[in-house]
PDB file of C-alpha atoms in Angstrom:
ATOM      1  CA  UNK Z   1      72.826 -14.622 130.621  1.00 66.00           C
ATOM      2  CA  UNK Z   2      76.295 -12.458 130.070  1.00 68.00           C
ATOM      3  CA  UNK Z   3      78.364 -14.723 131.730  1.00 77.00           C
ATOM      4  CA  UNK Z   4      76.693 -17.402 128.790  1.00 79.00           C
ATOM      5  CA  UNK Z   5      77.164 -15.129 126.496  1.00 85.00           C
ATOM      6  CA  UNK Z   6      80.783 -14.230 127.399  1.00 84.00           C
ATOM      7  CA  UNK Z   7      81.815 -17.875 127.550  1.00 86.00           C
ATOM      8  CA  UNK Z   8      80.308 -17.973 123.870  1.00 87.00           C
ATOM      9  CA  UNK Z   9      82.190 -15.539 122.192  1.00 89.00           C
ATOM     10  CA  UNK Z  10      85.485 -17.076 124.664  1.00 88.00           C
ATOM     11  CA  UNK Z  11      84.782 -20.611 123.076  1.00 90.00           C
ATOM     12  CA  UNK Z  12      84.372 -19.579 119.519  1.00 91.00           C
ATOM     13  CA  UNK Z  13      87.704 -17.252 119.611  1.00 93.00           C
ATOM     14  CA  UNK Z  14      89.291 -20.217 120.975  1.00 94.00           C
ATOM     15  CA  UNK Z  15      87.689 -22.246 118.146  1.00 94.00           C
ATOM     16  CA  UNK Z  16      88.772 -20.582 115.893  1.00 95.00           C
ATOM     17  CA  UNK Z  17      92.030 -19.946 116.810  1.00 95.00           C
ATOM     18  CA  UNK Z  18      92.591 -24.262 117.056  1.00 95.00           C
ATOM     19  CA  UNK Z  19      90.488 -25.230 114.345  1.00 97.00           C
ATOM     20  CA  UNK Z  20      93.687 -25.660 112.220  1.00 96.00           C
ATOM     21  CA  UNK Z  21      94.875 -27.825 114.867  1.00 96.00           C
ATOM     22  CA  UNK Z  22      91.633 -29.758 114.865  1.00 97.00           C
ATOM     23  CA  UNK Z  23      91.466 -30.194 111.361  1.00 97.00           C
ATOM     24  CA  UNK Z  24      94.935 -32.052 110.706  1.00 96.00           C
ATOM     25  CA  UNK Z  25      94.467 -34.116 113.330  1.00 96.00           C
ATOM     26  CA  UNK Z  26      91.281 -35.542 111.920  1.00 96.00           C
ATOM     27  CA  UNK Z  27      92.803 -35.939 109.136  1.00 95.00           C
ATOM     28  CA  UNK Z  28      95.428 -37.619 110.608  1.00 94.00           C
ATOM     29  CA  UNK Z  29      92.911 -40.409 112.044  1.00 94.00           C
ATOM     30  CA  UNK Z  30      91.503 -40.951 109.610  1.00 93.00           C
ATOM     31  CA  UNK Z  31      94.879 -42.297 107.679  1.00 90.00           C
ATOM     32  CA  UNK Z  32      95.629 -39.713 105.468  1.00 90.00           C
ATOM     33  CA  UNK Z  33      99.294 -38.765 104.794  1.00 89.00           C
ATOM     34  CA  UNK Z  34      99.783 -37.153 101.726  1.00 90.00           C
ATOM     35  CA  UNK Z  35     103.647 -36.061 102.400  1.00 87.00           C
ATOM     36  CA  UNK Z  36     106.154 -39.562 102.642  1.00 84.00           C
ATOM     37  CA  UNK Z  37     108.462 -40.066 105.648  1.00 84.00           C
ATOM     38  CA  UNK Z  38     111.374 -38.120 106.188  1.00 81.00           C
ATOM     39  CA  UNK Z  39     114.745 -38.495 108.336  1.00 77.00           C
ATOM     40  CA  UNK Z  40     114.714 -36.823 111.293  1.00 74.00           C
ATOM     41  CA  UNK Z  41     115.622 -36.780 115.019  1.00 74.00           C
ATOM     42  CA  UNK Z  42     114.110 -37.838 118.126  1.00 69.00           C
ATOM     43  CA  UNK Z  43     113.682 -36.199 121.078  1.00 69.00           C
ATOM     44  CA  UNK Z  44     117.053 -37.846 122.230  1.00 74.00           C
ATOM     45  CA  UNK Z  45     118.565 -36.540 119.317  1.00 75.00           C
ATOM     46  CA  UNK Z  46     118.866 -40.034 117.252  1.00 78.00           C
ATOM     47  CA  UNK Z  47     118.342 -40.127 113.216  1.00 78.00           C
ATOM     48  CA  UNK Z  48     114.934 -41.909 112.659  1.00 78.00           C
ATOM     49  CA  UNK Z  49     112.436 -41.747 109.699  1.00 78.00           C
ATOM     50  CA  UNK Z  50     109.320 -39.523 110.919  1.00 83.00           C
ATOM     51  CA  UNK Z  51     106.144 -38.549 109.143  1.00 87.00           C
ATOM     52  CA  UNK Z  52     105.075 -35.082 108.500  1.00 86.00           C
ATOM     53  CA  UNK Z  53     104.342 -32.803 111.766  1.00 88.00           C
ATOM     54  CA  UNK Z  54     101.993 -30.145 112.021  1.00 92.00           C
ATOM     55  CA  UNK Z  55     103.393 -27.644 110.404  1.00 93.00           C
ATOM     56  CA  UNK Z  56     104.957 -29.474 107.394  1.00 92.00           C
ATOM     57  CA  UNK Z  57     100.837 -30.925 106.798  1.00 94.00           C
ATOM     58  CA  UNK Z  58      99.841 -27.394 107.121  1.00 96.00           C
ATOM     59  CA  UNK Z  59     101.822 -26.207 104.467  1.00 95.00           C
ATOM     60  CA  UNK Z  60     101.051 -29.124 102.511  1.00 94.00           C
ATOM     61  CA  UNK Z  61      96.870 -28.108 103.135  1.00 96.00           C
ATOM     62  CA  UNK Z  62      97.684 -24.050 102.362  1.00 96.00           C
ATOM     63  CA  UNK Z  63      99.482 -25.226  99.169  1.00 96.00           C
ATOM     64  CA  UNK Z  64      96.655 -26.620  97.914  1.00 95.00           C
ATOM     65  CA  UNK Z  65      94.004 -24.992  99.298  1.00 95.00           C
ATOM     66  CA  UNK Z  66      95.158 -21.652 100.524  1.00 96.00           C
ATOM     67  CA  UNK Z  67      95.328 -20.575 104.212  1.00 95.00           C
ATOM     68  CA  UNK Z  68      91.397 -20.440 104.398  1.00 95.00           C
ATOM     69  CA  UNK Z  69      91.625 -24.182 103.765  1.00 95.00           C
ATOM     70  CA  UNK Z  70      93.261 -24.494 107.099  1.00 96.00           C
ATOM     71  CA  UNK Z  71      89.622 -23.543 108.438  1.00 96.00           C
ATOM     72  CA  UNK Z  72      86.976 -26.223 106.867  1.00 95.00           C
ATOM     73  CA  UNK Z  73      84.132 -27.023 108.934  1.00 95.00           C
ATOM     74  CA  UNK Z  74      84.668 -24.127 111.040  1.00 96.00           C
ATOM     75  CA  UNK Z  75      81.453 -23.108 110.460  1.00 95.00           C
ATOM     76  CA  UNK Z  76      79.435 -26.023 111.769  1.00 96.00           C
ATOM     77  CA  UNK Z  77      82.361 -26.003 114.868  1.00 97.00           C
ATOM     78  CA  UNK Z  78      81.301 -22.715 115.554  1.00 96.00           C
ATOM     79  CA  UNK Z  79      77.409 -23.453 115.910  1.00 95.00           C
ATOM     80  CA  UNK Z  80      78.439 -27.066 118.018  1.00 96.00           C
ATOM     81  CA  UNK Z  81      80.232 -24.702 120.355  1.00 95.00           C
ATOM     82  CA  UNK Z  82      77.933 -21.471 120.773  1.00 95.00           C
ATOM     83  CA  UNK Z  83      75.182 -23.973 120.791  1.00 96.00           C
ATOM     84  CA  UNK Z  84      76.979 -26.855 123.216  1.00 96.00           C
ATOM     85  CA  UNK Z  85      77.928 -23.920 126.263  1.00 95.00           C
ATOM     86  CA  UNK Z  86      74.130 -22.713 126.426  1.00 95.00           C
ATOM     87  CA  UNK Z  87      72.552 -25.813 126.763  1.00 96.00           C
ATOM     88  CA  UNK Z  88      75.236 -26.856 129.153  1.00 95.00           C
ATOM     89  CA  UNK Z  89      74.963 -23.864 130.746  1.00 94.00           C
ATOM     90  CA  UNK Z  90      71.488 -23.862 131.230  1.00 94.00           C
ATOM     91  CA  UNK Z  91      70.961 -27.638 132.488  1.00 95.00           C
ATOM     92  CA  UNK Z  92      73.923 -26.992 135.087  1.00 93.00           C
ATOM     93  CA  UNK Z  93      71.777 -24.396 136.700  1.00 91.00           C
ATOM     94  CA  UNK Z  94      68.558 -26.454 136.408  1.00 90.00           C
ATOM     95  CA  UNK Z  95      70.806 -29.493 138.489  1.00 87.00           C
ATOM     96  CA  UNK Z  96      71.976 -27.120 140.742  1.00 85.00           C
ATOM     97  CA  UNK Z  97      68.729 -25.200 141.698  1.00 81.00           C
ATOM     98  CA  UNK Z  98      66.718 -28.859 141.771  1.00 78.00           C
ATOM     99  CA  UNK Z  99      70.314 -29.522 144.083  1.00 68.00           C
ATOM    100  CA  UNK Z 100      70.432 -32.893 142.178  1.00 62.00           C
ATOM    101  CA  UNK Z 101      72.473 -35.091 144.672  1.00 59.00           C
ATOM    102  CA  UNK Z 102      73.837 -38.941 144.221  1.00 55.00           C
ATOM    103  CA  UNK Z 103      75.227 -39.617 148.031  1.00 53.00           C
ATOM    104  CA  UNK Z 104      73.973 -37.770 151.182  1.00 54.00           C
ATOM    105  CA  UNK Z 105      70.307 -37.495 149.903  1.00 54.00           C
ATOM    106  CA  UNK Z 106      69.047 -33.836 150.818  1.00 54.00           C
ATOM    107  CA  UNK Z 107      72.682 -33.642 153.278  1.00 59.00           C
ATOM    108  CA  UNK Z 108      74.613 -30.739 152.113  1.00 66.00           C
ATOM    109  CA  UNK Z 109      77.911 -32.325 151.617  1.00 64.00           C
ATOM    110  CA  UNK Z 110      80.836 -30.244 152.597  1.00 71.00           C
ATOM    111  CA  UNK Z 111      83.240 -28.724 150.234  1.00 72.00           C
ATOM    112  CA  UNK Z 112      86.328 -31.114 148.994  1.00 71.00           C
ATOM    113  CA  UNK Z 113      84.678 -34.278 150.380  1.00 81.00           C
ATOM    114  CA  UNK Z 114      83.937 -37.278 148.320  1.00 85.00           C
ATOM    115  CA  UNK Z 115      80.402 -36.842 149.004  1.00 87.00           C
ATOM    116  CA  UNK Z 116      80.706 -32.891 147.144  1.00 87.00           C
ATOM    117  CA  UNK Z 117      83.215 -34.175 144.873  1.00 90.00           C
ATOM    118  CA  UNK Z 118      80.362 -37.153 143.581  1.00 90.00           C
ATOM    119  CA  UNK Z 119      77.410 -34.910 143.520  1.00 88.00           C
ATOM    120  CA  UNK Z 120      79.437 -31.909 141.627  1.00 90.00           C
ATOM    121  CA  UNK Z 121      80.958 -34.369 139.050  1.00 93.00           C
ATOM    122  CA  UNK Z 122      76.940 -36.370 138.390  1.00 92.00           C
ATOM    123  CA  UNK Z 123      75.522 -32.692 137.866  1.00 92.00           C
ATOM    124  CA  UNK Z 124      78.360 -31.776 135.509  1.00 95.00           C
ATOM    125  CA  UNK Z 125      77.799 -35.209 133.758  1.00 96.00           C
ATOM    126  CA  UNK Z 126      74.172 -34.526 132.794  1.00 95.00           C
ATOM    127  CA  UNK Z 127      75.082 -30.947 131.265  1.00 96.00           C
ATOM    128  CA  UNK Z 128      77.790 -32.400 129.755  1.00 96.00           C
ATOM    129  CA  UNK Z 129      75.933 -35.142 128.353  1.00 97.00           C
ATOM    130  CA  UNK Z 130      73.027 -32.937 127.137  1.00 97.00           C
ATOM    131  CA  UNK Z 131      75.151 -30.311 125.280  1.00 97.00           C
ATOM    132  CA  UNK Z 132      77.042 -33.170 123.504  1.00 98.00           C
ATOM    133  CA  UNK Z 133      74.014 -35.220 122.438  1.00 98.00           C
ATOM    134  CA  UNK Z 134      72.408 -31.748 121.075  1.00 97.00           C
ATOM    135  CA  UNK Z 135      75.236 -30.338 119.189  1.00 97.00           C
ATOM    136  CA  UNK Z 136      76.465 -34.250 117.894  1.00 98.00           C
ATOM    137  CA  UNK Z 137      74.981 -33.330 114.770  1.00 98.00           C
ATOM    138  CA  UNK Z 138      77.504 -30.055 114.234  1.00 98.00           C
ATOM    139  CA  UNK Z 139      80.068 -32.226 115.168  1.00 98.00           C
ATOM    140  CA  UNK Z 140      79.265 -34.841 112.137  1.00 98.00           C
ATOM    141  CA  UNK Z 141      79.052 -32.051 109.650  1.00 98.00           C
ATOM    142  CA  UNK Z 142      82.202 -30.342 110.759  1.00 98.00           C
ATOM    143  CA  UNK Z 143      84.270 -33.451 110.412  1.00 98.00           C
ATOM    144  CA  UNK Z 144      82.839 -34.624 107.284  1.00 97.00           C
ATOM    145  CA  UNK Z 145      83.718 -31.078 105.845  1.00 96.00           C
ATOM    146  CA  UNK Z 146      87.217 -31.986 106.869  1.00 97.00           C
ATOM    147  CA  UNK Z 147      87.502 -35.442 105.473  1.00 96.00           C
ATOM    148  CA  UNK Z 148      86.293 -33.836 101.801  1.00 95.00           C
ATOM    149  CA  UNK Z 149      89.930 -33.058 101.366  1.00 96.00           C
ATOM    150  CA  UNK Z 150      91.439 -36.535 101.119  1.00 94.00           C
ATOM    151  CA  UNK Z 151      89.512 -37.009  97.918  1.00 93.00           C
ATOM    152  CA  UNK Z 152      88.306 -33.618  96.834  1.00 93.00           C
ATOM    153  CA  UNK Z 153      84.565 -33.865  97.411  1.00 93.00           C
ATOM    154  CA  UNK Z 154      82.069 -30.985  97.694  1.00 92.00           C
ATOM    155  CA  UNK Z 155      79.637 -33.306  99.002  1.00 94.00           C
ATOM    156  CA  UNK Z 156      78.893 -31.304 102.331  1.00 93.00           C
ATOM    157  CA  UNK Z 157      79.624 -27.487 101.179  1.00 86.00           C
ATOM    158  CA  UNK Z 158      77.559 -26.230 104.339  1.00 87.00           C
ATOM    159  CA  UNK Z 159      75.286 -26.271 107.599  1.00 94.00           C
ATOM    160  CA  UNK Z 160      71.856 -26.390 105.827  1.00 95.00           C
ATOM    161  CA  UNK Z 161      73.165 -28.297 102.617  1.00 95.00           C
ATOM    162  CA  UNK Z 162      74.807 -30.734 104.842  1.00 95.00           C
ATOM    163  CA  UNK Z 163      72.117 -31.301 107.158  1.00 96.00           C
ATOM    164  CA  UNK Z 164      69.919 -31.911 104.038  1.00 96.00           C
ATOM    165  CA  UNK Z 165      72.289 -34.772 102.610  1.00 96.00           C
ATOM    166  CA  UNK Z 166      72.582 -36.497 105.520  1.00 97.00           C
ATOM    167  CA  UNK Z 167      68.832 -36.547 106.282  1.00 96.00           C
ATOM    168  CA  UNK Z 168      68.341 -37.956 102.754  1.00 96.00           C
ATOM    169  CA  UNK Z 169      70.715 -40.338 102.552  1.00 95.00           C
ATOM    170  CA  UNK Z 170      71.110 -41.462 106.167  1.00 95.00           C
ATOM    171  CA  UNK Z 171      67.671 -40.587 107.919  1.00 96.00           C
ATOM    172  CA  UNK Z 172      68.291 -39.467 111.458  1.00 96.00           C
ATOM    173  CA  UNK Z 173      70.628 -41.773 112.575  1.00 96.00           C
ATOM    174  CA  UNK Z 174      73.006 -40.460 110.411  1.00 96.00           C
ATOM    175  CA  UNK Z 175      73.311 -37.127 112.545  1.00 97.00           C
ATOM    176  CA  UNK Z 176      74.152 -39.258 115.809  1.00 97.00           C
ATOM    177  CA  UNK Z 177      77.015 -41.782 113.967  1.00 97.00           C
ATOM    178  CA  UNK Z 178      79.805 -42.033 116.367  1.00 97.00           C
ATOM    179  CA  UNK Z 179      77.735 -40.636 119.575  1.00 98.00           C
ATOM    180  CA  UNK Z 180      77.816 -43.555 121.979  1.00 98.00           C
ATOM    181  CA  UNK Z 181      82.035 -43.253 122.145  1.00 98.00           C
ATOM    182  CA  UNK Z 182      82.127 -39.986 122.370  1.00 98.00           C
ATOM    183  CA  UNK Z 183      79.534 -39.855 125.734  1.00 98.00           C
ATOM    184  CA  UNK Z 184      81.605 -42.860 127.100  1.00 97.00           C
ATOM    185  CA  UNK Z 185      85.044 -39.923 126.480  1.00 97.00           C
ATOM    186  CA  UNK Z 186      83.062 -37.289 128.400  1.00 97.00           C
ATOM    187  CA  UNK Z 187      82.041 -39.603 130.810  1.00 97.00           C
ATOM    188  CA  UNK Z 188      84.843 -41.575 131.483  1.00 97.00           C
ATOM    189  CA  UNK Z 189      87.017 -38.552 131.107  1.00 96.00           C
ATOM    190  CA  UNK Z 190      85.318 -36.350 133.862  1.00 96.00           C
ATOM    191  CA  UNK Z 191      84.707 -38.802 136.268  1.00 96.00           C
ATOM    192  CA  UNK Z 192      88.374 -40.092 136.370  1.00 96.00           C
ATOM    193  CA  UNK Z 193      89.929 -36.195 136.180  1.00 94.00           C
ATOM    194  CA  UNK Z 194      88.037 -35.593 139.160  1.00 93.00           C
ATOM    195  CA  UNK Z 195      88.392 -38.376 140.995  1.00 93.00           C
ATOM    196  CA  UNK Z 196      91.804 -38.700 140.554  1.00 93.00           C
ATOM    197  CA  UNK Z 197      92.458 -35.293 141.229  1.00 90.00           C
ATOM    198  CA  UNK Z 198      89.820 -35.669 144.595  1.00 88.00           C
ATOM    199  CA  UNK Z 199      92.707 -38.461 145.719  1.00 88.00           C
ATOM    200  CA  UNK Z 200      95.642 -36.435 145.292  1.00 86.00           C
ATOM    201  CA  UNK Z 201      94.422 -33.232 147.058  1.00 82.00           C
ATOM    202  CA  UNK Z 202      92.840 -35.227 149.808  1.00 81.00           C
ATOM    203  CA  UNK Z 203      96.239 -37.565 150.498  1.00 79.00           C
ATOM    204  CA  UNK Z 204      99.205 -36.176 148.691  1.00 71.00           C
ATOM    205  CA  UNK Z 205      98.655 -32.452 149.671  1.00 71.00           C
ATOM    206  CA  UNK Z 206      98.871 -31.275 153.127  1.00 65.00           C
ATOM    207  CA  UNK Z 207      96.679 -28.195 154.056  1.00 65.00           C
ATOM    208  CA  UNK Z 208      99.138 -26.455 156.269  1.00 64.00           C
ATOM    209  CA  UNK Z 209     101.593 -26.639 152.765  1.00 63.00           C
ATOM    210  CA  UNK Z 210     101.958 -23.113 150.822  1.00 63.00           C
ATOM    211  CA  UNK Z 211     100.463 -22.042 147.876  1.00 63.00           C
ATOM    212  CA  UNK Z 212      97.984 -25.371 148.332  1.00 68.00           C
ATOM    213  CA  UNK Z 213      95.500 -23.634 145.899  1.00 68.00           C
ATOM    214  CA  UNK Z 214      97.672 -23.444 143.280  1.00 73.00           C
ATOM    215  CA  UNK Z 215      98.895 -26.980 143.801  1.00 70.00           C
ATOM    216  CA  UNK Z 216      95.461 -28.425 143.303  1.00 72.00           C
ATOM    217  CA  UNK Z 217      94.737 -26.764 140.142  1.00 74.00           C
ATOM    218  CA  UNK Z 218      98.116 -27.752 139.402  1.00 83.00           C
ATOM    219  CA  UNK Z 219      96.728 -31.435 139.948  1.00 80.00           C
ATOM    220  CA  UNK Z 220      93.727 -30.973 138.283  1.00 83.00           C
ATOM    221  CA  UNK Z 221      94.993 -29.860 135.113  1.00 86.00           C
ATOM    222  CA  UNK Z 222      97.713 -32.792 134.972  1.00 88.00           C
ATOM    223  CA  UNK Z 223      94.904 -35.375 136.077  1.00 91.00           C
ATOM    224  CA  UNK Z 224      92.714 -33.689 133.285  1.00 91.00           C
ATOM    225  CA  UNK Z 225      95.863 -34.341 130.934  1.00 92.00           C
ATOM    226  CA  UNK Z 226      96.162 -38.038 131.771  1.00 93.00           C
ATOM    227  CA  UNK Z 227      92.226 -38.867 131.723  1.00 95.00           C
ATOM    228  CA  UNK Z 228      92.551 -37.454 128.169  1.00 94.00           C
ATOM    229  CA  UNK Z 229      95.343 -39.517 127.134  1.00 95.00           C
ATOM    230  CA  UNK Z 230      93.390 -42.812 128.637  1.00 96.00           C
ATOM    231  CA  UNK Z 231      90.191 -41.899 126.992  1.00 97.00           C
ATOM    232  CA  UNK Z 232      91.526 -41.164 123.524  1.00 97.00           C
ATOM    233  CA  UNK Z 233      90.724 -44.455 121.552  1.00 97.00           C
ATOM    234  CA  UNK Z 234      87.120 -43.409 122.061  1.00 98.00           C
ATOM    235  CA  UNK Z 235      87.770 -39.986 120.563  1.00 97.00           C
ATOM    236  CA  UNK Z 236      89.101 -41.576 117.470  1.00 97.00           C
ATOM    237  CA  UNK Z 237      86.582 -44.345 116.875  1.00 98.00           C
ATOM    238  CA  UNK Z 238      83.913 -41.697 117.578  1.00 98.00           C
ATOM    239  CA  UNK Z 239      85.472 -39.410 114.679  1.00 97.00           C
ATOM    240  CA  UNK Z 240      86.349 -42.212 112.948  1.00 97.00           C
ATOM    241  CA  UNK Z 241      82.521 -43.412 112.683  1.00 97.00           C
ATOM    242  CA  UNK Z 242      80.645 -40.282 112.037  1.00 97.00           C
ATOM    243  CA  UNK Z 243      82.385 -40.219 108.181  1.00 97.00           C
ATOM    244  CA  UNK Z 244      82.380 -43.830 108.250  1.00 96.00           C
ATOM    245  CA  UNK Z 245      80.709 -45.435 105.177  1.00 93.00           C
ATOM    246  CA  UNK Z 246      79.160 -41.841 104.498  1.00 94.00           C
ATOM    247  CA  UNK Z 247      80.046 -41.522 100.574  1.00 93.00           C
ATOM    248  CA  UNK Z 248      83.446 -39.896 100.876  1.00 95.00           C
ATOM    249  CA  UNK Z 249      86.445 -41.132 100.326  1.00 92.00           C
ATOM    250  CA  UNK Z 250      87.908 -40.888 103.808  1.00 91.00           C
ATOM    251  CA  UNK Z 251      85.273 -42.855 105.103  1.00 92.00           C
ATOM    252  CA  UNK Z 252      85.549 -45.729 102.393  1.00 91.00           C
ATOM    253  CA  UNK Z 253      88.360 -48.794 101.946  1.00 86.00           C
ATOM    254  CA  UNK Z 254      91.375 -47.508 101.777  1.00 79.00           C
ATOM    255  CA  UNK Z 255      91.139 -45.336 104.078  1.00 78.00           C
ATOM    256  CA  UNK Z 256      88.590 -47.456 106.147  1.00 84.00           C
ATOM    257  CA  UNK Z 257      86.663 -50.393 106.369  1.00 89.00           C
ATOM    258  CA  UNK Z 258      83.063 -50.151 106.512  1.00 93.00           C
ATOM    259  CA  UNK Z 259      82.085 -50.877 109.871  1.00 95.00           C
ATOM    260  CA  UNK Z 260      78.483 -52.396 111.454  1.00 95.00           C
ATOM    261  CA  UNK Z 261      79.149 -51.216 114.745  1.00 96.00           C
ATOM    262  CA  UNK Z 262      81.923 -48.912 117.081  1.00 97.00           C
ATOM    263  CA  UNK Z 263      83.050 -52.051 118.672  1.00 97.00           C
ATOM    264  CA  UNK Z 264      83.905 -53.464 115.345  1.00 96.00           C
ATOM    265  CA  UNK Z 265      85.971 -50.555 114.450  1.00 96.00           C
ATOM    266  CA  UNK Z 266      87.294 -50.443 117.880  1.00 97.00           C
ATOM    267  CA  UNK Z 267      88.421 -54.192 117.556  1.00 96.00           C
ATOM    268  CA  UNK Z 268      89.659 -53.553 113.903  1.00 94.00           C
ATOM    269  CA  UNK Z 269      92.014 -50.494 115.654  1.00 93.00           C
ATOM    270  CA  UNK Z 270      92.970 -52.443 117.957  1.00 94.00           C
ATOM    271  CA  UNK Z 271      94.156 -55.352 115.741  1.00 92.00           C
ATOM    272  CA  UNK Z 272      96.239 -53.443 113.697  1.00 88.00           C
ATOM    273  CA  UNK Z 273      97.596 -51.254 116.483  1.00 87.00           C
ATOM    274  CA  UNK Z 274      96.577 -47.592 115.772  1.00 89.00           C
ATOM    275  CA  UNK Z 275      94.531 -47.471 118.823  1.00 92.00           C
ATOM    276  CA  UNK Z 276      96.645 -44.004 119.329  1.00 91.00           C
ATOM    277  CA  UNK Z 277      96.719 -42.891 116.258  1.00 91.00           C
ATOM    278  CA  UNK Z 278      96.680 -39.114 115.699  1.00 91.00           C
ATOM    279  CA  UNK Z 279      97.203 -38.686 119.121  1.00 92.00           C
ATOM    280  CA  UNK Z 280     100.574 -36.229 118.500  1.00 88.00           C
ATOM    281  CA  UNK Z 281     101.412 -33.880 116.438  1.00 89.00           C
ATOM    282  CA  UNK Z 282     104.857 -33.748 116.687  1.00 85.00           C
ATOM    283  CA  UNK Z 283     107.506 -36.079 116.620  1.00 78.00           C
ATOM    284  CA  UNK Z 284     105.607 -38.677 115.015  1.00 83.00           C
ATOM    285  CA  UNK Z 285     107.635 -42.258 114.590  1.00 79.00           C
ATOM    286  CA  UNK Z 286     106.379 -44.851 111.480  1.00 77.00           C
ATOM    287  CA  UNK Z 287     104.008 -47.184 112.715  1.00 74.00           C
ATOM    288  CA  UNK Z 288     105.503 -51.109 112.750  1.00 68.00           C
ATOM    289  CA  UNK Z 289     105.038 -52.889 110.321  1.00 66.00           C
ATOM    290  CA  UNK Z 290     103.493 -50.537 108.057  1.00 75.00           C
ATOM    291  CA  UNK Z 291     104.305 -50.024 104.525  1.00 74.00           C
ATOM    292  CA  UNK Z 292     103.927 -46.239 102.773  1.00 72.00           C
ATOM    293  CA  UNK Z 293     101.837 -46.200  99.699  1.00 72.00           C
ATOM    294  CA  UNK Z 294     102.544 -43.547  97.904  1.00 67.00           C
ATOM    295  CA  UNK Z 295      99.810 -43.138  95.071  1.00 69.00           C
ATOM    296  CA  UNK Z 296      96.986 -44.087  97.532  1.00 69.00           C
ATOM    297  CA  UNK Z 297      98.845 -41.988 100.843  1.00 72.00           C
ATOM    298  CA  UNK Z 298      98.441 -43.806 103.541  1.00 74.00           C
ATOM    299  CA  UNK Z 299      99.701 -46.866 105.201  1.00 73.00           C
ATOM    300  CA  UNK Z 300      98.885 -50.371 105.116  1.00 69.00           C
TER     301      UNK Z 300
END
């Protein structure tokens, strides 16, 4: 019970202290750029028109709404988190005292074989799974509090309020819009971090080498990195869903077409080739073939 509720009060400093971070990049996805392209330079030092970064779109959120606008929906982020590492934590210990296994049957696999590495990854899964299909509704709420800024709604002003609107308008549906991509991320996510990760310890690092701990968390971070960066498209069409067609104007043409299904706004992404979009931070080139509209602030 302390080590849940140390990991608690961990996750929401740590919430807090990216939620700025979190917030421009939603707004990002969803299409928003309020401040034009300027001339810049590349990483290789080259003159090329960029749009804003993140701190140049933070200023541009302060000016308007102060610093505490940097933090919007942090409030519903908080409760997804606190909420998210208890139920994970407490399903990971029901898997492991039930010793839920996939291969080997009631064989105790050994430590660092595929075998352990399957069986760890499945247990992790199912917490994983649980916490995010509990706290999905947090998640909906925090990043329709965010997307109130592109036009200036009040629509969802808090937890209760919000959870109100969107059970009146929506039913319950409406608290689970944009889950399925976002299980397929985790999912997809964990099982090819550790997997991948499995392959390079097991074949790429000898034993007998120095430092070999350090090594494989080296590798497990980096694999961790590039299952993110492969998984991505289903973090944006997830965010992109739960606002769509929701009554603000983020989630409404312009910004968005109104969209039956994930796979349509998956397609629709694809098409028009913003399948990474939001995906930096920094250093962030035009997209081809896109035109700047400057009253409406966004590209088309």
């Amino acid at each position: 019970m302390a080590d849940t509720c140390g990991q608690v009060l961990l996750g929401s400093g740590l919430t807090v202290l990216s939620h700025p971070l979190m917030y421009i990049k939603v707004l990002i996805q969803v299409g928003h750029e309020p401040l034009a392209p300027t001339l810049g330079r590349n990483l290789f030092g080259r003159q090329v028109y960029q749009l804003p970064g993140l701190f140049a779109y933070a200023k541009h959120i302060i000016k308007i709404d102060g610093k505490a606008g940097l933090f919007n929906g942090l409030g519903p982020r908080l409760c997804s988190g606190s909420i998210g590492t208890i139920v994970h934590s407490r399903v990971l210990q029901k898997c492991q005292e039930q010793g839920l296994q996939v291969l080997g049957g009631q064989q105790k696999a050994a430590e660092g074989s595929l075998q352990y590495v399957v069986n760890e990854t499945t247990k992790e899964m199912v917490a994983r799974s649980c916490a995010t299909i509990v706290t999905h509704p947090f998640h909906v709420i925090t990043l329709r509090c965010m997307v109130q800024f592109i036009g200036r709604e009040t629509k969802y002003s808090g937890v209760f309020d919000s959870i109100v609107t969107i059970y009146r308008e929506e039913g319950v549906l409406g608290f689970f819009a944009g889950l399925i991509p976002r299980l397929l991320c985790d999912v997809l996510s964990l099982w090819i971090c550790n997997l991948l990760a499995h392959s390079i310890n097991t074949y790429a690092i000898d034993d007998s080498m120095s430092h070999t701990g350090e090594i494989k968390n080296c590798s497990q971070a980096v694999t961790g990195f590039f299952a993110s960066m492969l998984t991505y498209p289903f973090v944006l069409v997830s965010n992109l869903m739960a606002v769509n067609n929701c009554g603000l104007a983020g989630g409404l043409p312009p910004y968005a077409s109104v969209y039956p299904t994930w796979v349509d706004c998956w397609r629709h992404l694809s098409r028009e080739g913003n399948m990474s979009r939001g995906n930096s931070l920094f250093f962030r080139k035009l997209p081809a073939g896109k035109m700047y509209a400057v009253e409406q602030k966004r590209f088309f």
